[in-house]
Amino acid sequence: MLTKRQLLVLKEIIRSFTESGQPVGSKTLMAELPIHVSSATIRNDMAALEEQGLIKKTHSSSGRVPSTKGYRFYLDNLVEPTAVSANEIAAIQQGFGGHFYKIDEIVAQSARILSNLTSYTAITLGPEVTNLKLTGFRMVPLGNHQVMAILVTSNGSVESQLFTLPPEVDSDGVEKAIRIINDELVGLSLGEVAQKLQTEVPAVLFKYMTSPDGFLDIFGNVLKKAAAERFYVGGRLNLMDYLGDNDVDQLKRLLAMMDSEQGNVNALLGPLHDSHIKVKLGSELTPDVLANLSLLTANYSVGEHGTGMIALIGPTQMPYSKMIGLLDAFREELAKRLTDYYSHFDQ
Amino acid sequence: MLTKRQLLVLKEIIRSFTESGQPVGSKTLMAELPIHVSSATIRNDMAALEEQGLIKKTHSSSGRVPSTKGYRFYLDNLVEPTAVSANEIAAIQQGFGGHFYKIDEIVAQSARILSNLTSYTAITLGPEVTNLKLTGFRMVPLGNHQVMAILVTSNGSVESQLFTLPPEVDSDGVEKAIRIINDELVGLSLGEVAQKLQTEVPAVLFKYMTSPDGFLDIFGNVLKKAAAERFYVGGRLNLMDYLGDNDVDQLKRLLAMMDSEQGNVNALLGPLHDSHIKVKLGSELTPDVLANLSLLTANYSVGEHGTGMIALIGPTQMPYSKMIGLLDAFREELAKRLTDYYSHFDQ
DNA sequence: CTTAGCACTCAAACGGTATCAGTGCTAAAA
DNA sequence: TTTTAGCACTGATACCGTTTGAGTGCTAAG
């Protein structure tokens, strides 16, 4: 068991190391601690903390640095989220100032705001789309065999893509096909639609079109795009500030992962969880691109419109109390904005 | 004036330095040069070259390194483009393998191919859009006040954007407005359309709509998007390989410049020029984000569909003969692909 | 004009020394 | 039992003098 003073020492080591990035020695601690004991006493406490594996030395006669285990202990037991400052609230409000035409714009903007506020890297995900329903499908001919396929889903998000129609697709058939889709498939979840696209739909279409393959490709393609979980990254380049020194290779791989459009965000952030804010660091992070970094994930809920996630990537020596407070405030603000958006939209 | 042997020496210094990155001494040169003279003779030649400012020492007793002026001289007088290898041609062919629905997809893919091939950073621009004409404008209602505005231009490129219609815009008026646009404005160049949008169009629309402002905003917005010069970057992250060591700040600024959607590419690459391939390096580069780098720009022409540009950014000590050969082959290949695309499309 | 020879220069690597921050341990004080 | 002062010890860091090696410029002879 640890004494109250030892807890204080650990807390101060983490605070000081977070601020300066330098190992913390007993004399420094003596000056900073609220209680007044000699450096020798503190050294004894530090020895105890080191025995528990909570802090460690960088070399045999150096000051101490928090270990991963120490951070874990700190996060589980000691950290007290800081309230967000008025400045930060103002910055958030201002960031959300403009007008948004799509949910995704709000989510993308969130990543920007969050990264600006923290100087770290933010990743945001829109509300989950599992039981999203198809509400409409259009194809607009634009001349020269070009058509634009537009797919609308129940949360108001719109996916469109340009296609060149294969010559074997006859426009008469296409019109009928679209009518069928809107009659038969609207109201179903995207998952169900995708399934029927494999089974029933081709059979039906064969009655009206000579070769429905090209058409099915187009529809399937747009459907896939609409169902894809998209994520937005803000402050990619900030990575260089807290990772730049040594591991250029890691930096490159991480940036590449963030840039890849269809990159699986789950591999990076892990699954959606129910706790409000979750911190993972050091060896707890499975994807090795995040080694030596810290990952904060937070969920947010938009009522019946689903649950989403925001995440913050930064250095292990992060001011956790501040970041946790900020992330908590932000997730509520984002939820409010999205609820707002949906309510205008549902009216 | 320089003797033939001095030119040979300069050429070999550049070749060797490009390969090794190390200053080149007289003994090394003696071993590599096709003619057989002693190192002392070479030293004399090097002294002459240094007097001309074509090479320089890194310190008083070091080997020589080409100066900016030396590279300039080399590029203007000595360089011989290398023919592209069969492998590289195959890689280009394969890169263009898929099917493309838009010109922009071809141009974007070009940047990827070029950066893969060179391990440098490629920037590509589509053919110029100055006398692009408007060929159609659509608005597709999607329910819940949402509409998708679609603008088609004479080169087949399509621009679309989602909007939420202000409630004061009446759909009856919108339909009339669209008909007017398609009657009056189709066939005009985008520049002319933009101009009329300021002057005549509002007056006309006032006859049919109570408040055409919202509608005009939408149309203007999509028009602006269509007229914007877009550029594509491939191999951003390769920058780190040849710029990573020291200047993190430059790297950040350069990446930020490339990432910014509406970033003015002219500031980076300079204006379109008529020479096939142009190399700028060192102090010739005006934007200081490119300091100590080398910029190769090449134009390509797609007949009456305009002229575009591709560019390569890399380290100053670049294998120029190879890169120039490659860029020259690539610009012709790209022109062919685009001509192909247009011909299918014009048919 | 070319070459061999030589003295000279500088960067880089190496080993020794001093400095300094910080430690663990011990024995005395509280 | 806990706290403190004192002391020997450790390792990182910086500094200094020395050596090594690649490369130079210059000069005098071929």
Short mmCIF file of N, CA, C and O in Angstrom, two decimals, chain B residues 203-280:
data_model
loop_
_atom_site.label_atom_id
_atom_site.label_comp_id
_atom_site.label_asym_id
_atom_site.label_seq_id
_atom_site.Cartn_x
_atom_site.Cartn_y
_atom_site.Cartn_z
N ALA B 203 -31.55 40.17 -62.26
CA ALA B 203 -32.68 40.95 -62.76
C ALA B 203 -33.74 40.04 -63.37
O ALA B 203 -34.93 40.16 -63.08
N VAL B 204 -33.28 39.10 -64.19
CA VAL B 204 -34.22 38.18 -64.83
C VAL B 204 -34.94 37.34 -63.80
O VAL B 204 -36.16 37.16 -63.84
N LEU B 205 -34.15 36.82 -62.85
CA LEU B 205 -34.75 35.91 -61.88
C LEU B 205 -35.81 36.59 -61.03
O LEU B 205 -36.78 35.97 -60.60
N PHE B 206 -35.63 37.87 -60.82
CA PHE B 206 -36.58 38.58 -59.97
C PHE B 206 -38.00 38.49 -60.52
O PHE B 206 -38.97 38.59 -59.79
N LYS B 207 -38.10 38.30 -61.82
CA LYS B 207 -39.43 38.19 -62.41
C LYS B 207 -40.14 36.91 -61.98
O LYS B 207 -41.36 36.84 -61.93
N TYR B 208 -39.36 35.88 -61.70
CA TYR B 208 -39.96 34.58 -61.45
C TYR B 208 -39.91 34.15 -59.99
O TYR B 208 -40.60 33.24 -59.58
N MET B 209 -38.99 34.75 -59.22
CA MET B 209 -38.85 34.31 -57.84
C MET B 209 -38.98 35.53 -56.94
O MET B 209 -38.58 36.63 -57.30
N THR B 210 -39.49 35.28 -55.76
CA THR B 210 -39.62 36.39 -54.82
C THR B 210 -38.25 36.82 -54.30
O THR B 210 -37.94 38.00 -54.24
N SER B 211 -37.42 35.86 -53.93
CA SER B 211 -36.08 36.23 -53.42
C SER B 211 -35.03 35.26 -53.98
O SER B 211 -34.83 34.19 -53.44
N PRO B 212 -34.41 35.66 -55.05
CA PRO B 212 -33.48 34.75 -55.73
C PRO B 212 -32.11 34.63 -55.06
O PRO B 212 -31.27 33.87 -55.50
N ASP B 213 -31.90 35.36 -53.98
CA ASP B 213 -30.57 35.38 -53.38
C ASP B 213 -30.06 34.00 -53.00
O ASP B 213 -28.95 33.60 -53.33
N GLY B 214 -30.87 33.26 -52.27
CA GLY B 214 -30.46 31.92 -51.83
C GLY B 214 -30.09 31.06 -53.01
O GLY B 214 -29.06 30.38 -53.03
N PHE B 215 -30.93 31.13 -54.03
CA PHE B 215 -30.68 30.33 -55.21
C PHE B 215 -29.38 30.75 -55.90
O PHE B 215 -28.57 29.90 -56.30
N LEU B 216 -29.18 32.04 -56.00
CA LEU B 216 -27.97 32.54 -56.65
C LEU B 216 -26.72 32.10 -55.90
O LEU B 216 -25.70 31.76 -56.50
N ASP B 217 -26.83 32.11 -54.59
CA ASP B 217 -25.70 31.66 -53.77
C ASP B 217 -25.30 30.25 -54.15
O ASP B 217 -24.12 29.94 -54.35
N ILE B 218 -26.29 29.39 -54.22
CA ILE B 218 -26.01 27.99 -54.52
C ILE B 218 -25.34 27.84 -55.87
O ILE B 218 -24.29 27.21 -56.01
N PHE B 219 -25.95 28.47 -56.85
CA PHE B 219 -25.39 28.35 -58.21
C PHE B 219 -23.97 28.91 -58.25
O PHE B 219 -23.05 28.28 -58.79
N GLY B 220 -23.78 30.07 -57.63
CA GLY B 220 -22.46 30.69 -57.62
C GLY B 220 -21.43 29.80 -56.94
O GLY B 220 -20.29 29.66 -57.40
N ASN B 221 -21.86 29.16 -55.89
CA ASN B 221 -20.97 28.29 -55.13
C ASN B 221 -20.46 27.13 -55.98
O ASN B 221 -19.26 26.84 -56.03
N VAL B 222 -21.38 26.45 -56.62
CA VAL B 222 -21.00 25.30 -57.44
C VAL B 222 -20.16 25.76 -58.62
O VAL B 222 -19.20 25.10 -59.03
N LEU B 223 -20.52 26.90 -59.16
CA LEU B 223 -19.76 27.44 -60.29
C LEU B 223 -18.32 27.71 -59.88
O LEU B 223 -17.37 27.39 -60.60
N LYS B 224 -18.16 28.27 -58.71
CA LYS B 224 -16.83 28.57 -58.21
C LYS B 224 -16.02 27.28 -58.07
O LYS B 224 -14.85 27.21 -58.45
N LYS B 225 -16.67 26.26 -57.55
CA LYS B 225 -15.99 24.98 -57.39
C LYS B 225 -15.53 24.44 -58.74
O LYS B 225 -14.43 23.90 -58.89
N ALA B 226 -16.41 24.56 -59.74
CA ALA B 226 -16.08 24.01 -61.05
C ALA B 226 -14.94 24.76 -61.70
O ALA B 226 -14.13 24.18 -62.43
N ALA B 227 -14.86 26.07 -61.43
CA ALA B 227 -13.84 26.88 -62.09
C ALA B 227 -12.51 26.83 -61.35
O ALA B 227 -11.48 27.21 -61.89
N ALA B 228 -12.55 26.35 -60.12
CA ALA B 228 -11.33 26.35 -59.31
C ALA B 228 -10.31 25.39 -59.92
O ALA B 228 -10.64 24.31 -60.38
N GLU B 229 -9.09 25.83 -59.91
CA GLU B 229 -8.01 24.98 -60.40
C GLU B 229 -7.63 24.01 -59.30
O GLU B 229 -7.16 24.42 -58.24
N ARG B 230 -7.83 22.75 -59.54
CA ARG B 230 -7.51 21.80 -58.50
C ARG B 230 -6.18 21.11 -58.81
O ARG B 230 -5.85 20.89 -59.97
N PHE B 231 -5.46 20.82 -57.79
CA PHE B 231 -4.20 20.10 -58.01
C PHE B 231 -4.13 18.88 -57.11
O PHE B 231 -4.78 18.83 -56.07
N TYR B 232 -3.34 17.92 -57.52
CA TYR B 232 -3.26 16.67 -56.79
C TYR B 232 -1.81 16.39 -56.42
O TYR B 232 -0.90 16.65 -57.20
N VAL B 233 -1.64 15.89 -55.22
CA VAL B 233 -0.29 15.64 -54.73
C VAL B 233 -0.11 14.16 -54.47
O VAL B 233 -0.98 13.53 -53.87
N GLY B 234 0.95 13.61 -54.94
CA GLY B 234 1.28 12.21 -54.66
C GLY B 234 2.60 12.13 -53.93
O GLY B 234 3.52 12.88 -54.23
N GLY B 235 2.68 11.25 -52.95
CA GLY B 235 3.95 11.05 -52.25
C GLY B 235 4.34 12.20 -51.35
O GLY B 235 5.51 12.49 -51.19
N ARG B 236 3.32 12.84 -50.74
CA ARG B 236 3.63 13.89 -49.76
C ARG B 236 4.67 13.41 -48.78
O ARG B 236 5.60 14.11 -48.42
N LEU B 237 4.47 12.20 -48.30
CA LEU B 237 5.28 11.74 -47.17
C LEU B 237 6.72 11.46 -47.57
O LEU B 237 7.60 11.41 -46.72
N ASN B 238 6.94 11.30 -48.87
CA ASN B 238 8.32 11.11 -49.31
C ASN B 238 9.18 12.32 -48.96
O ASN B 238 10.39 12.21 -48.84
N LEU B 239 8.51 13.46 -48.83
CA LEU B 239 9.23 14.67 -48.42
C LEU B 239 10.11 14.42 -47.20
O LEU B 239 11.21 14.93 -47.09
N MET B 240 9.60 13.60 -46.32
CA MET B 240 10.33 13.36 -45.08
C MET B 240 11.67 12.68 -45.34
O MET B 240 12.60 12.84 -44.56
N ASP B 241 11.74 11.93 -46.41
CA ASP B 241 12.96 11.19 -46.67
C ASP B 241 14.11 12.10 -47.11
O ASP B 241 15.26 11.84 -46.80
N TYR B 242 13.79 13.16 -47.81
CA TYR B 242 14.88 14.01 -48.29
C TYR B 242 14.86 15.40 -47.67
O TYR B 242 15.54 16.29 -48.12
N LEU B 243 14.06 15.57 -46.64
CA LEU B 243 13.98 16.86 -45.97
C LEU B 243 13.88 16.63 -44.47
O LEU B 243 13.85 17.56 -43.69
N GLY B 244 13.82 15.37 -44.09
CA GLY B 244 13.46 15.04 -42.72
C GLY B 244 14.48 15.43 -41.67
O GLY B 244 14.12 15.79 -40.56
N ASP B 245 15.75 15.39 -42.01
CA ASP B 245 16.79 15.52 -41.01
C ASP B 245 16.65 16.78 -40.16
O ASP B 245 16.49 16.73 -38.96
N ASN B 246 16.71 17.91 -40.85
CA ASN B 246 16.88 19.14 -40.10
C ASN B 246 15.61 19.97 -40.01
O ASN B 246 15.08 20.22 -38.94
N ASP B 247 15.09 20.37 -41.15
CA ASP B 247 14.14 21.46 -41.14
C ASP B 247 12.70 21.01 -40.98
O ASP B 247 11.92 20.97 -41.92
N VAL B 248 12.35 20.68 -39.75
CA VAL B 248 10.99 20.23 -39.47
C VAL B 248 9.98 21.32 -39.79
O VAL B 248 8.88 21.04 -40.24
N ASP B 249 10.38 22.53 -39.55
CA ASP B 249 9.45 23.63 -39.77
C ASP B 249 9.10 23.76 -41.25
O ASP B 249 7.94 23.88 -41.62
N GLN B 250 10.12 23.70 -42.08
CA GLN B 250 9.88 23.77 -43.52
C GLN B 250 8.96 22.63 -43.97
O GLN B 250 8.02 22.84 -44.72
N LEU B 251 9.25 21.45 -43.46
CA LEU B 251 8.44 20.29 -43.80
C LEU B 251 6.97 20.53 -43.45
O LEU B 251 6.07 20.29 -44.26
N LYS B 252 6.74 21.05 -42.26
CA LYS B 252 5.36 21.29 -41.84
C LYS B 252 4.68 22.30 -42.75
O LYS B 252 3.54 22.11 -43.16
N ARG B 253 5.41 23.37 -43.05
CA ARG B 253 4.78 24.41 -43.87
C ARG B 253 4.48 23.90 -45.27
O ARG B 253 3.44 24.18 -45.86
N LEU B 254 5.40 23.11 -45.79
CA LEU B 254 5.21 22.58 -47.14
C LEU B 254 4.03 21.61 -47.17
O LEU B 254 3.17 21.68 -48.06
N LEU B 255 3.96 20.74 -46.20
CA LEU B 255 2.85 19.80 -46.14
C LEU B 255 1.53 20.55 -45.98
O LEU B 255 0.54 20.22 -46.62
N ALA B 256 1.54 21.56 -45.13
CA ALA B 256 0.31 22.32 -44.93
C ALA B 256 -0.13 22.97 -46.23
O ALA B 256 -1.31 22.99 -46.57
N MET B 257 0.83 23.47 -46.98
CA MET B 257 0.53 24.13 -48.25
C MET B 257 -0.08 23.13 -49.23
O MET B 257 -0.99 23.46 -49.98
N MET B 258 0.44 21.92 -49.22
CA MET B 258 -0.09 20.92 -50.14
C MET B 258 -1.46 20.42 -49.71
O MET B 258 -2.27 20.03 -50.53
N ASP B 259 -1.70 20.42 -48.42
CA ASP B 259 -2.97 19.90 -47.93
C ASP B 259 -4.11 20.89 -48.13
O ASP B 259 -5.26 20.48 -48.27
N SER B 260 -3.79 22.18 -48.10
CA SER B 260 -4.87 23.15 -48.15
C SER B 260 -5.57 23.04 -49.49
O SER B 260 -4.96 23.17 -50.54
N GLU B 261 -6.85 22.81 -49.42
CA GLU B 261 -7.65 22.56 -50.62
C GLU B 261 -7.51 23.69 -51.64
O GLU B 261 -7.24 23.47 -52.81
N GLN B 262 -7.72 24.90 -51.17
CA GLN B 262 -7.74 26.01 -52.11
C GLN B 262 -6.38 26.70 -52.21
O GLN B 262 -6.27 27.82 -52.65
N GLY B 263 -5.36 25.99 -51.74
CA GLY B 263 -4.03 26.57 -51.79
C GLY B 263 -3.68 26.99 -53.21
O GLY B 263 -3.97 26.27 -54.17
N ASN B 264 -3.10 28.11 -53.34
CA ASN B 264 -2.77 28.59 -54.67
C ASN B 264 -1.55 27.86 -55.19
O ASN B 264 -0.43 28.06 -54.73
N VAL B 265 -1.78 27.01 -56.15
CA VAL B 265 -0.70 26.17 -56.65
C VAL B 265 0.32 26.99 -57.44
O VAL B 265 1.48 26.63 -57.55
N ASN B 266 -0.13 28.12 -57.95
CA ASN B 266 0.78 28.99 -58.69
C ASN B 266 1.93 29.46 -57.82
O ASN B 266 3.07 29.55 -58.27
N ALA B 267 1.62 29.76 -56.58
CA ALA B 267 2.65 30.23 -55.67
C ALA B 267 3.74 29.18 -55.50
O ALA B 267 4.89 29.49 -55.28
N LEU B 268 3.34 27.95 -55.63
CA LEU B 268 4.28 26.85 -55.43
C LEU B 268 5.05 26.54 -56.71
O LEU B 268 6.28 26.43 -56.72
N LEU B 269 4.32 26.41 -57.80
CA LEU B 269 4.94 25.90 -59.02
C LEU B 269 5.29 26.97 -60.04
O LEU B 269 6.00 26.69 -61.00
N GLY B 270 4.81 28.16 -59.84
CA GLY B 270 5.00 29.17 -60.87
C GLY B 270 3.97 28.98 -61.97
O GLY B 270 3.22 28.00 -61.97
N PRO B 271 3.93 29.92 -62.93
CA PRO B 271 2.91 29.85 -63.98
C PRO B 271 3.22 28.76 -64.99
O PRO B 271 4.32 28.24 -65.05
N LEU B 272 2.20 28.43 -65.74
CA LEU B 272 2.36 27.49 -66.84
C LEU B 272 3.36 28.07 -67.85
O LEU B 272 3.34 29.26 -68.14
N HIS B 273 4.26 27.24 -68.33
CA HIS B 273 5.28 27.75 -69.25
C HIS B 273 5.21 26.96 -70.55
O HIS B 273 4.48 25.99 -70.66
N ASP B 274 5.98 27.38 -71.51
CA ASP B 274 5.89 26.70 -72.80
C ASP B 274 7.00 25.68 -73.03
O ASP B 274 6.86 24.80 -73.85
N SER B 275 8.11 25.81 -72.29
CA SER B 275 9.15 24.80 -72.49
C SER B 275 8.65 23.46 -71.95
O SER B 275 7.83 23.42 -71.05
N HIS B 276 9.15 22.41 -72.54
CA HIS B 276 8.64 21.10 -72.14
C HIS B 276 8.93 20.79 -70.69
O HIS B 276 8.06 20.39 -69.94
N ILE B 277 10.20 20.94 -70.32
CA ILE B 277 10.58 20.64 -68.94
C ILE B 277 11.48 21.74 -68.42
O ILE B 277 12.39 22.18 -69.10
N LYS B 278 11.19 22.15 -67.23
CA LYS B 278 11.90 23.27 -66.64
C LYS B 278 12.35 22.85 -65.25
O LYS B 278 11.58 22.26 -64.50
N VAL B 279 13.60 23.17 -64.95
CA VAL B 279 14.10 22.82 -63.62
C VAL B 279 14.48 24.09 -62.87
O VAL B 279 15.17 24.94 -63.40
N LYS B 280 13.99 24.18 -61.65
CA LYS B 280 14.38 25.30 -60.80
C LYS B 280 14.96 24.72 -59.53
O LYS B 280 14.46 23.73 -59.00
#
